[in-house]
Short mmCIF file of C-alpha atoms in Angstrom, two decimals:
data_model
loop_
_atom_site.label_atom_id
_atom_site.label_comp_id
_atom_site.label_asym_id
_atom_site.label_seq_id
_atom_site.Cartn_x
_atom_site.Cartn_y
_atom_site.Cartn_z
CA MET A 1 68.40 108.77 55.53
CA ILE A 2 70.51 105.68 54.16
CA GLN A 3 74.02 107.72 54.04
CA HIS A 4 76.32 105.58 50.63
CA LYS A 5 79.84 105.66 50.79
CA GLY A 6 80.02 105.43 46.37
CA LEU A 7 78.93 101.98 44.19
CA HIS A 8 80.48 98.83 44.93
CA HIS A 9 79.71 96.84 42.27
CA VAL A 10 77.44 95.87 38.95
CA SER A 11 76.95 92.52 37.97
CA ILE A 12 76.10 90.96 34.34
CA ILE A 13 75.13 87.86 32.87
CA VAL A 14 77.10 86.69 30.74
CA THR A 15 77.81 82.82 28.20
CA ASP A 16 81.13 82.51 27.57
CA LEU A 17 83.07 83.67 30.40
CA GLU A 18 86.95 83.19 29.06
CA ARG A 19 85.69 85.61 26.01
CA SER A 20 84.27 88.06 28.58
CA LYS A 21 87.11 88.04 30.58
CA ALA A 22 89.56 88.98 27.77
CA PHE A 23 87.52 91.29 26.58
CA TYR A 24 86.95 93.56 29.56
CA GLN A 25 90.99 92.82 30.38
CA LYS A 26 92.69 93.60 27.02
CA ILE A 27 90.19 96.22 25.80
CA LEU A 28 88.12 97.80 29.08
CA GLY A 29 92.20 97.29 30.86
CA LEU A 30 89.92 95.90 34.02
CA ARG A 31 92.17 93.80 35.83
CA GLU A 32 90.76 90.52 37.74
CA ILE A 33 90.60 90.02 41.38
CA GLU A 34 89.65 87.01 43.86
CA ARG A 35 86.07 85.78 43.65
CA PRO A 36 84.19 83.93 46.50
CA ALA A 37 84.15 80.08 45.55
CA PHE A 38 80.29 79.71 44.98
CA ASP A 39 78.37 77.70 42.89
CA PHE A 40 78.12 78.95 40.12
CA PRO A 41 80.56 80.21 37.11
CA GLY A 42 81.63 84.53 37.04
CA ALA A 43 84.72 86.59 37.82
CA TRP A 44 85.70 89.33 39.27
CA LEU A 45 86.43 92.18 38.21
CA GLU A 46 88.37 95.92 39.61
CA VAL A 47 87.58 99.36 38.00
CA GLY A 48 90.93 101.27 38.08
CA ASP A 49 92.20 101.65 41.72
CA SER A 50 88.80 103.11 42.69
CA GLY A 51 87.34 99.91 44.27
CA GLN A 52 84.78 99.85 42.06
CA GLN A 53 83.75 96.40 40.61
CA LEU A 54 82.19 94.37 37.85
CA HIS A 55 80.86 90.92 38.38
CA LEU A 56 80.08 88.80 35.36
CA ILE A 57 78.02 86.14 36.24
CA ILE A 58 77.36 82.62 33.82
CA HIS A 59 73.28 82.94 34.73
CA GLU A 60 71.35 80.17 32.19
CA GLY A 61 68.09 80.65 31.09
CA GLU A 62 68.42 84.73 31.34
CA THR A 63 66.88 86.72 29.16
CA LEU A 64 70.55 88.18 26.99
CA ARG A 65 69.85 91.80 25.14
CA THR A 66 69.91 91.02 21.20
CA GLY A 67 69.59 94.74 19.78
CA GLY A 68 72.14 97.56 18.89
CA ILE A 69 73.91 100.07 20.41
CA ASP A 70 70.87 102.29 22.54
CA THR A 71 72.00 104.58 24.49
CA ARG A 72 68.99 104.56 26.06
CA ASP A 73 69.17 101.20 27.27
CA GLY A 74 70.05 99.38 30.26
CA HIS A 75 74.39 100.36 30.46
CA PHE A 76 77.18 100.51 33.61
CA ALA A 77 78.82 103.29 32.57
CA ILE A 78 83.20 103.79 33.38
CA ARG A 79 85.07 107.31 33.60
CA ILE A 80 87.83 107.42 31.59
CA ALA A 81 91.07 109.99 31.45
CA ASN A 82 91.42 110.35 27.64
CA TYR A 83 88.78 110.80 25.30
CA GLU A 84 90.54 110.98 22.12
CA ALA A 85 92.98 107.89 23.53
CA ALA A 86 89.70 105.33 24.38
CA VAL A 87 88.19 106.27 20.62
CA ALA A 88 92.14 105.57 18.54
CA TRP A 89 92.04 102.38 20.82
CA LEU A 90 88.96 101.33 20.01
CA GLN A 91 89.12 101.71 16.68
CA GLN A 92 92.54 100.01 16.71
CA ASN A 93 91.39 96.40 18.17
CA GLU A 94 88.13 96.71 15.74
CA VAL A 95 85.70 97.68 18.62
CA GLU A 96 82.18 99.13 16.74
CA PHE A 97 80.58 101.78 19.09
CA ARG A 98 78.89 104.76 19.08
CA SER A 99 80.52 108.41 20.29
CA LYS A 100 79.72 111.61 21.08
CA PRO A 101 81.89 114.44 21.82
CA ASP A 102 79.80 116.95 22.86
CA SER A 103 76.94 115.03 24.44
CA ILE A 104 74.39 117.81 25.92
CA THR A 105 75.23 115.76 29.58
CA GLY A 106 78.17 117.74 29.34
CA PHE A 107 81.08 114.66 29.41
CA ALA A 108 81.82 113.63 26.36
CA GLN A 109 80.33 109.84 25.94
CA ILE A 110 81.14 106.57 23.68
CA PHE A 111 78.62 103.62 24.10
CA LEU A 112 79.98 100.32 23.10
CA LEU A 113 78.77 95.84 23.36
CA ASP A 114 80.38 93.56 24.64
CA PRO A 115 80.61 90.26 23.22
CA ASP A 116 77.27 89.24 24.79
CA ARG A 117 75.73 92.57 24.17
CA ASN A 118 75.65 94.41 27.37
CA ILE A 119 76.22 98.31 26.77
CA ILE A 120 78.76 99.89 27.99
CA GLU A 121 78.88 103.48 27.99
CA LEU A 122 83.03 105.48 28.55
CA ASN A 123 83.01 108.70 29.95
CA ALA A 124 85.40 111.20 29.80
CA GLU A 125 85.58 115.14 30.81
CA MET A 126 84.05 117.10 28.27
CA ILE A 127 86.05 117.94 24.50
CA LYS A 128 87.33 121.74 24.98
#
């Protein structure tokens, strides 16, 4: 059996690297880290202090999503410390989102789209 140590990274396709980096750094607070000199454009961002990463990749010809926020579509999730603060921050920055503070999952959820319509879930411990 494979022994897991944790999730290392998730990669997503983006069309405008600078716009996407700005979104993930400003809105979600991710930090850009060093990336090897691949022969294609991209960026690596660190999620918190866990060592987990988000890789942004330019891939010409890739099929991108065109729909809105669909909580059942492919997405990645970032665990956050404070649900209410995240909702307030997204509202302050005029980011469209769908919230589920009392989700049947057992944790509060926020779903939003990045500039390329990739779905992001933010989740936190259930509000009591």
